[in-house]
CSV table of C-alpha atoms and ligand atoms in Angstrom, one decimal:
chain,number,residue,atom,x,y,z
A,1,UNK,CA,-74.7,4.9,-29.1
A,2,UNK,CA,-73.5,7.5,-26.6
A,3,UNK,CA,-70.7,9.8,-27.9
A,4,UNK,CA,-67.1,9.3,-26.9
A,5,UNK,CA,-65.4,12.0,-24.8
A,6,UNK,CA,-63.5,13.0,-27.9
A,7,UNK,CA,-66.7,13.5,-29.9
A,8,UNK,CA,-68.2,15.6,-27.1
A,9,UNK,CA,-65.0,17.7,-27.0
A,10,UNK,CA,-65.3,18.2,-30.8
A,11,UNK,CA,-68.9,19.3,-30.5
A,12,UNK,CA,-68.1,21.7,-27.6
A,13,UNK,CA,-65.3,23.3,-29.7
A,14,UNK,CA,-67.1,23.6,-33.0
A,15,UNK,CA,-70.8,23.7,-32.1
A,16,UNK,CA,-71.6,20.8,-34.4
A,17,UNK,CA,-70.6,17.2,-35.0
A,18,UNK,CA,-71.1,14.7,-37.8
A,19,UNK,CA,-72.2,11.2,-36.8
A,20,UNK,CA,-71.6,8.9,-39.8
A,21,UNK,CA,-74.0,6.0,-40.5
A,22,UNK,CA,-76.6,7.0,-37.9
A,23,UNK,CA,-79.3,5.1,-39.8
A,24,UNK,CA,-79.0,1.5,-41.2
A,25,UNK,CA,-79.6,1.2,-45.0
A,26,UNK,CA,-83.1,-0.3,-44.2
A,27,UNK,CA,-84.0,2.6,-41.9
A,28,UNK,CA,-82.9,5.1,-44.5
A,29,UNK,CA,-84.9,3.4,-47.3
A,30,UNK,CA,-88.0,3.4,-45.1
A,31,UNK,CA,-87.5,7.1,-44.1
A,32,UNK,CA,-87.1,8.1,-47.7
A,33,UNK,CA,-90.3,6.3,-48.7
A,34,UNK,CA,-92.2,8.0,-46.0
A,35,UNK,CA,-90.8,11.5,-46.8
A,36,UNK,CA,-91.6,10.9,-50.5
A,37,UNK,CA,-95.2,10.1,-49.5
A,38,UNK,CA,-95.5,13.3,-47.5
A,39,UNK,CA,-94.0,15.3,-50.5
A,40,UNK,CA,-96.3,13.6,-53.0
A,41,UNK,CA,-99.3,14.0,-50.8
A,42,UNK,CA,-100.1,10.3,-50.7
A,43,UNK,CA,-100.1,10.3,-46.9
A,44,UNK,CA,-101.9,12.8,-44.7
A,45,UNK,CA,-101.6,13.9,-41.1
A,46,UNK,CA,-103.1,11.7,-38.4
A,47,UNK,CA,-106.9,12.2,-38.5
A,48,UNK,CA,-106.9,13.3,-34.9
A,49,UNK,CA,-105.0,16.5,-36.1
A,50,UNK,CA,-108.0,17.5,-38.3
A,51,UNK,CA,-105.5,18.9,-40.9
A,52,UNK,CA,-106.0,18.7,-44.6
A,53,UNK,CA,-102.3,18.3,-45.2
A,54,UNK,CA,-98.9,18.6,-43.5
A,55,UNK,CA,-97.7,22.2,-42.9
A,56,UNK,CA,-95.8,23.0,-46.1
A,57,UNK,CA,-93.8,25.9,-47.4
A,58,UNK,CA,-93.2,26.1,-51.2
A,59,UNK,CA,-90.2,27.1,-53.3
A,60,UNK,CA,-90.9,30.7,-54.5
A,61,UNK,CA,-89.5,30.1,-58.0
A,62,UNK,CA,-92.0,27.3,-58.7
A,63,UNK,CA,-94.9,27.7,-56.3
A,64,UNK,CA,-97.7,27.9,-58.9
A,65,UNK,CA,-96.0,25.8,-61.6
A,66,UNK,CA,-98.2,22.8,-62.5
A,67,UNK,CA,-95.3,21.5,-64.8
A,68,UNK,CA,-93.2,20.8,-61.7
A,69,UNK,CA,-94.2,17.8,-59.6
A,70,UNK,CA,-95.5,18.6,-56.1
A,71,UNK,CA,-92.5,16.9,-54.4
A,72,UNK,CA,-90.2,19.3,-56.2
A,73,UNK,CA,-92.2,22.4,-55.3
A,74,UNK,CA,-91.9,22.0,-51.6
A,75,UNK,CA,-89.2,23.9,-49.7
A,76,UNK,CA,-89.9,22.8,-46.1
A,77,UNK,CA,-92.4,20.5,-44.4
A,78,UNK,CA,-92.9,21.3,-40.7
A,79,UNK,CA,-94.0,19.4,-37.6
A,80,UNK,CA,-94.1,15.9,-39.2
A,81,UNK,CA,-93.4,14.2,-35.8
A,82,UNK,CA,-96.5,15.9,-34.3
A,83,UNK,CA,-98.7,14.9,-37.2
A,84,UNK,CA,-97.8,11.3,-38.1
A,85,UNK,CA,-96.7,8.4,-35.9
A,86,UNK,CA,-94.0,7.3,-38.2
A,87,UNK,CA,-92.2,10.6,-37.8
A,88,UNK,CA,-92.7,10.6,-34.0
A,89,UNK,CA,-91.0,7.2,-34.0
A,90,UNK,CA,-88.1,8.8,-36.0
A,91,UNK,CA,-87.8,11.7,-33.5
A,92,UNK,CA,-87.5,9.3,-30.5
A,93,UNK,CA,-85.1,6.8,-32.1
A,94,UNK,CA,-82.7,5.6,-29.4
A,95,UNK,CA,-79.8,6.2,-31.9
A,96,UNK,CA,-80.6,9.9,-32.0
A,97,UNK,CA,-81.6,10.3,-28.3
A,98,UNK,CA,-78.3,8.7,-27.2
A,99,UNK,CA,-76.4,11.3,-29.0
A,100,UNK,CA,-78.6,14.1,-27.7
A,101,UNK,CA,-78.2,12.8,-24.2
A,102,UNK,CA,-74.5,13.0,-24.5
A,103,UNK,CA,-74.8,16.7,-25.4
A,104,UNK,CA,-77.8,17.9,-23.3
A,105,UNK,CA,-78.0,15.5,-20.3
A,106,UNK,CA,-80.4,12.7,-19.3
A,107,UNK,CA,-83.7,14.6,-19.4
A,108,UNK,CA,-84.8,15.7,-22.9
A,109,UNK,CA,-87.9,17.3,-24.4
A,110,UNK,CA,-88.7,17.2,-28.1
A,111,UNK,CA,-89.6,20.5,-29.8
A,112,UNK,CA,-90.4,19.6,-33.4
A,113,UNK,CA,-89.0,18.7,-36.8
A,114,UNK,CA,-88.4,20.5,-40.1
A,115,UNK,CA,-87.9,18.6,-43.4
A,116,UNK,CA,-85.7,20.8,-45.7
A,117,UNK,CA,-86.3,19.5,-49.2
A,118,UNK,CA,-83.9,21.6,-51.4
A,119,UNK,CA,-85.1,20.1,-54.7
A,120,UNK,CA,-82.8,19.9,-57.7
A,121,UNK,CA,-82.5,23.0,-60.0
A,122,UNK,CA,-84.5,25.5,-57.8
A,123,UNK,CA,-84.0,24.6,-54.2
A,124,UNK,CA,-83.5,28.0,-52.6
A,125,UNK,CA,-80.9,29.2,-50.2
A,126,UNK,CA,-81.1,29.4,-46.4
A,127,UNK,CA,-79.3,32.5,-45.3
A,128,UNK,CA,-76.9,32.6,-42.3
A,129,UNK,CA,-78.8,32.3,-39.0
A,130,UNK,CA,-78.7,30.9,-35.5
A,131,UNK,CA,-81.7,28.7,-34.8
A,132,UNK,CA,-82.1,30.1,-31.3
A,133,UNK,CA,-82.8,33.6,-32.8
A,134,UNK,CA,-86.3,32.1,-33.6
A,135,UNK,CA,-86.7,30.5,-30.1
A,136,UNK,CA,-85.8,33.1,-27.6
A,137,UNK,CA,-88.8,32.1,-25.5
A,138,UNK,CA,-86.6,29.3,-24.1
A,139,UNK,CA,-83.6,29.6,-21.9
A,140,UNK,CA,-80.8,28.6,-21.7
A,141,UNK,CA,-80.0,29.2,-25.4
A,142,UNK,CA,-79.1,25.6,-25.9
A,143,UNK,CA,-81.0,23.2,-28.0
A,144,UNK,CA,-79.7,20.5,-30.3
A,145,UNK,CA,-80.8,19.8,-33.9
A,146,UNK,CA,-80.2,16.4,-35.5
A,147,UNK,CA,-80.0,16.9,-39.3
A,148,UNK,CA,-80.3,13.5,-41.0
A,149,UNK,CA,-79.3,13.3,-44.7
A,150,UNK,CA,-81.7,11.5,-46.9
A,151,UNK,CA,-79.5,12.0,-49.9
A,152,UNK,CA,-75.7,12.5,-50.1
A,153,UNK,CA,-75.4,16.2,-49.2
A,154,UNK,CA,-72.6,17.8,-51.3
A,155,UNK,CA,-71.3,21.3,-52.1
A,156,UNK,CA,-73.1,21.0,-55.5
A,157,UNK,CA,-76.5,20.3,-54.1
A,158,UNK,CA,-76.4,22.8,-51.2
A,159,UNK,CA,-75.1,21.0,-48.1
A,160,UNK,CA,-75.3,22.8,-44.8
A,161,UNK,CA,-72.4,25.2,-44.2
A,162,UNK,CA,-71.3,25.8,-40.5
A,163,UNK,CA,-69.3,28.5,-38.9
A,164,UNK,CA,-67.3,26.6,-36.2
A,165,UNK,CA,-67.1,28.0,-32.7
A,166,UNK,CA,-70.0,30.5,-33.0
A,167,UNK,CA,-72.2,28.8,-30.5
A,168,UNK,CA,-71.4,31.0,-27.5
A,169,UNK,CA,-73.6,34.1,-27.9
A,170,UNK,CA,-76.7,35.1,-29.8
A,171,UNK,CA,-76.0,37.7,-32.5
A,172,UNK,CA,-78.5,40.4,-33.4
A,173,UNK,CA,-80.5,39.2,-36.5
A,174,UNK,CA,-82.0,41.3,-39.2
A,175,UNK,CA,-85.5,41.2,-40.6
A,176,UNK,CA,-85.6,39.6,-44.1
A,177,UNK,CA,-88.2,39.5,-46.8
A,178,UNK,CA,-89.3,36.1,-48.1
A,179,UNK,CA,-89.3,32.6,-46.7
A,180,UNK,CA,-86.8,33.2,-43.8
A,181,UNK,CA,-88.0,35.9,-41.4
A,182,UNK,CA,-84.6,36.6,-39.7
A,183,UNK,CA,-81.1,36.1,-40.7
A,184,UNK,CA,-77.5,37.4,-40.7
A,185,UNK,CA,-75.6,39.0,-43.6
A,186,UNK,CA,-72.1,37.9,-44.6
A,187,UNK,CA,-70.9,41.1,-43.1
A,188,UNK,CA,-72.3,40.2,-39.6
A,189,UNK,CA,-70.1,37.1,-39.4
A,190,UNK,CA,-66.6,35.8,-40.2
A,191,UNK,CA,-67.8,34.0,-43.4
A,192,UNK,CA,-64.3,33.0,-44.3
A,193,UNK,CA,-64.3,30.4,-41.6
A,194,UNK,CA,-67.3,28.6,-43.1
A,195,UNK,CA,-67.1,24.8,-43.4
A,196,UNK,CA,-69.2,23.0,-46.0
A,197,UNK,CA,-70.5,19.8,-44.2
A,198,UNK,CA,-70.7,17.1,-46.9
A,199,UNK,CA,-72.3,14.0,-45.5
A,200,UNK,CA,-73.5,10.7,-46.8
A,201,UNK,CA,-77.2,9.7,-46.9
A,202,UNK,CA,-78.1,8.0,-43.5
A,203,UNK,CA,-75.5,10.1,-41.6
A,204,UNK,CA,-76.4,13.0,-39.3
A,205,UNK,CA,-75.0,16.3,-38.3
A,206,UNK,CA,-75.9,17.5,-34.8
A,207,UNK,CA,-75.7,21.2,-34.1
A,208,UNK,CA,-76.1,23.6,-31.2
A,209,UNK,CA,-78.9,26.2,-31.6
A,210,UNK,CA,-76.4,29.1,-31.5
A,211,UNK,CA,-74.0,27.8,-34.2
A,212,UNK,CA,-74.2,30.1,-37.2
A,213,UNK,CA,-75.0,28.2,-40.4
A,214,UNK,CA,-76.6,28.5,-43.9
A,215,UNK,CA,-77.0,26.6,-47.2
A,216,UNK,CA,-76.7,27.7,-50.8
A,217,UNK,CA,-79.3,27.2,-53.5
A,218,UNK,CA,-79.4,23.8,-55.3
A,219,UNK,CA,-78.8,24.4,-58.9
A,220,UNK,CA,-77.6,20.9,-59.7
A,221,UNK,CA,-79.5,17.8,-60.9
A,222,UNK,CA,-79.5,15.9,-57.5
A,223,UNK,CA,-82.1,16.7,-54.8
A,224,UNK,CA,-80.8,17.2,-51.2
A,225,UNK,CA,-83.3,16.3,-48.4
A,226,UNK,CA,-82.4,16.8,-44.8
A,227,UNK,CA,-84.8,15.9,-41.9
A,228,UNK,CA,-84.0,18.0,-38.8
A,229,UNK,CA,-85.4,17.1,-35.3
A,230,UNK,CA,-84.9,19.5,-32.5
A,231,UNK,CA,-84.5,18.8,-28.8
A,232,UNK,CA,-84.1,20.9,-25.6
A,233,UNK,CA,-83.1,20.0,-22.0
A,234,UNK,CA,-86.2,19.0,-20.1
A,235,UNK,CA,-85.5,21.6,-17.4
A,236,UNK,CA,-85.3,24.5,-19.9
A,237,UNK,CA,-87.2,27.5,-18.7
A,238,UNK,CA,-89.9,29.3,-20.7
A,239,UNK,CA,-89.1,33.0,-20.2
A,240,UNK,CA,-91.8,34.3,-22.6
A,241,UNK,CA,-95.1,32.6,-23.5
A,242,UNK,CA,-94.8,30.2,-26.4
A,243,UNK,CA,-98.2,28.9,-27.6
A,244,UNK,CA,-96.8,26.0,-29.6
A,245,UNK,CA,-99.9,24.0,-30.3
A,246,UNK,CA,-98.3,20.6,-30.2
A,247,UNK,CA,-96.6,21.2,-26.8
A,248,UNK,CA,-93.2,20.0,-25.6
A,249,UNK,CA,-93.2,16.4,-24.5
A,250,UNK,CA,-90.4,14.7,-22.5
A,251,UNK,CA,-88.9,12.0,-24.7
A,252,UNK,CA,-86.2,10.8,-22.3
B,1,LIG,O1,-81.1,22.1,-44.6
B,1,LIG,C1,-80.8,23.3,-44.8
B,1,LIG,O2,-80.6,23.7,-45.9
B,1,LIG,C2,-80.9,24.3,-43.6
B,1,LIG,C3,-81.0,23.6,-42.3
B,1,LIG,C4,-81.1,24.5,-41.1
B,1,LIG,O3,-81.1,25.7,-41.3
B,1,LIG,C5,-81.2,24.0,-39.8
B,1,LIG,O4,-81.1,22.7,-39.6
B,1,LIG,O5,-81.4,24.7,-38.8
């Protein structure tokens, strides 16, 4: 469904927007089953990819721990939509593209997806950052991410936390050690304005690629999975080379 004028206004003011109930209960159950299969290693990328497994990043605290099931050791799974037809079909769902069209215009390219797993007990933090700090090859600095909750995302299990109205300029990022290469420190932003975006499973949060956000570690008993698919206007310009092996296909 296209967004209302009021929803577009809210997005333009805050740099993010929650769309409740984006997926039906049936769509959500199927998505969870497929994500579990990726995390458990029971499905593999499409054979044409010639990959042994999906591109995975592990939680540093439990990387080598055989006592922890594989699904609880994974921090992020990358590029599922380019490696398996089920996730391609998720990325081009009309329910998602209608919202993206309301925000980006009629011609849309898909960049990729990232599955943030945030397992119970040891899911690690994602520091403050603007997504576009990673993607400066593309102008204008305006992509849209669709973050679909597979579980209820709460303060306790590390929901995404947004800084409203920060989507107007790119801030200088710092080099970090560890999983996340660049980021912002609390002193770089007005952290007091942060909003914890708690959403129900099957709902989505759309955000602008300049909106500052982060998430805390998950020290609770409930996992918190979020599948993010990322889109750009089809007329975006590549100002630096970007050898992204899957390419950028027009999806609408
Ligand atoms: O899911 C998270 O914890 C972080 C998500 C994020 O950084 C993003 O969607 O860009």
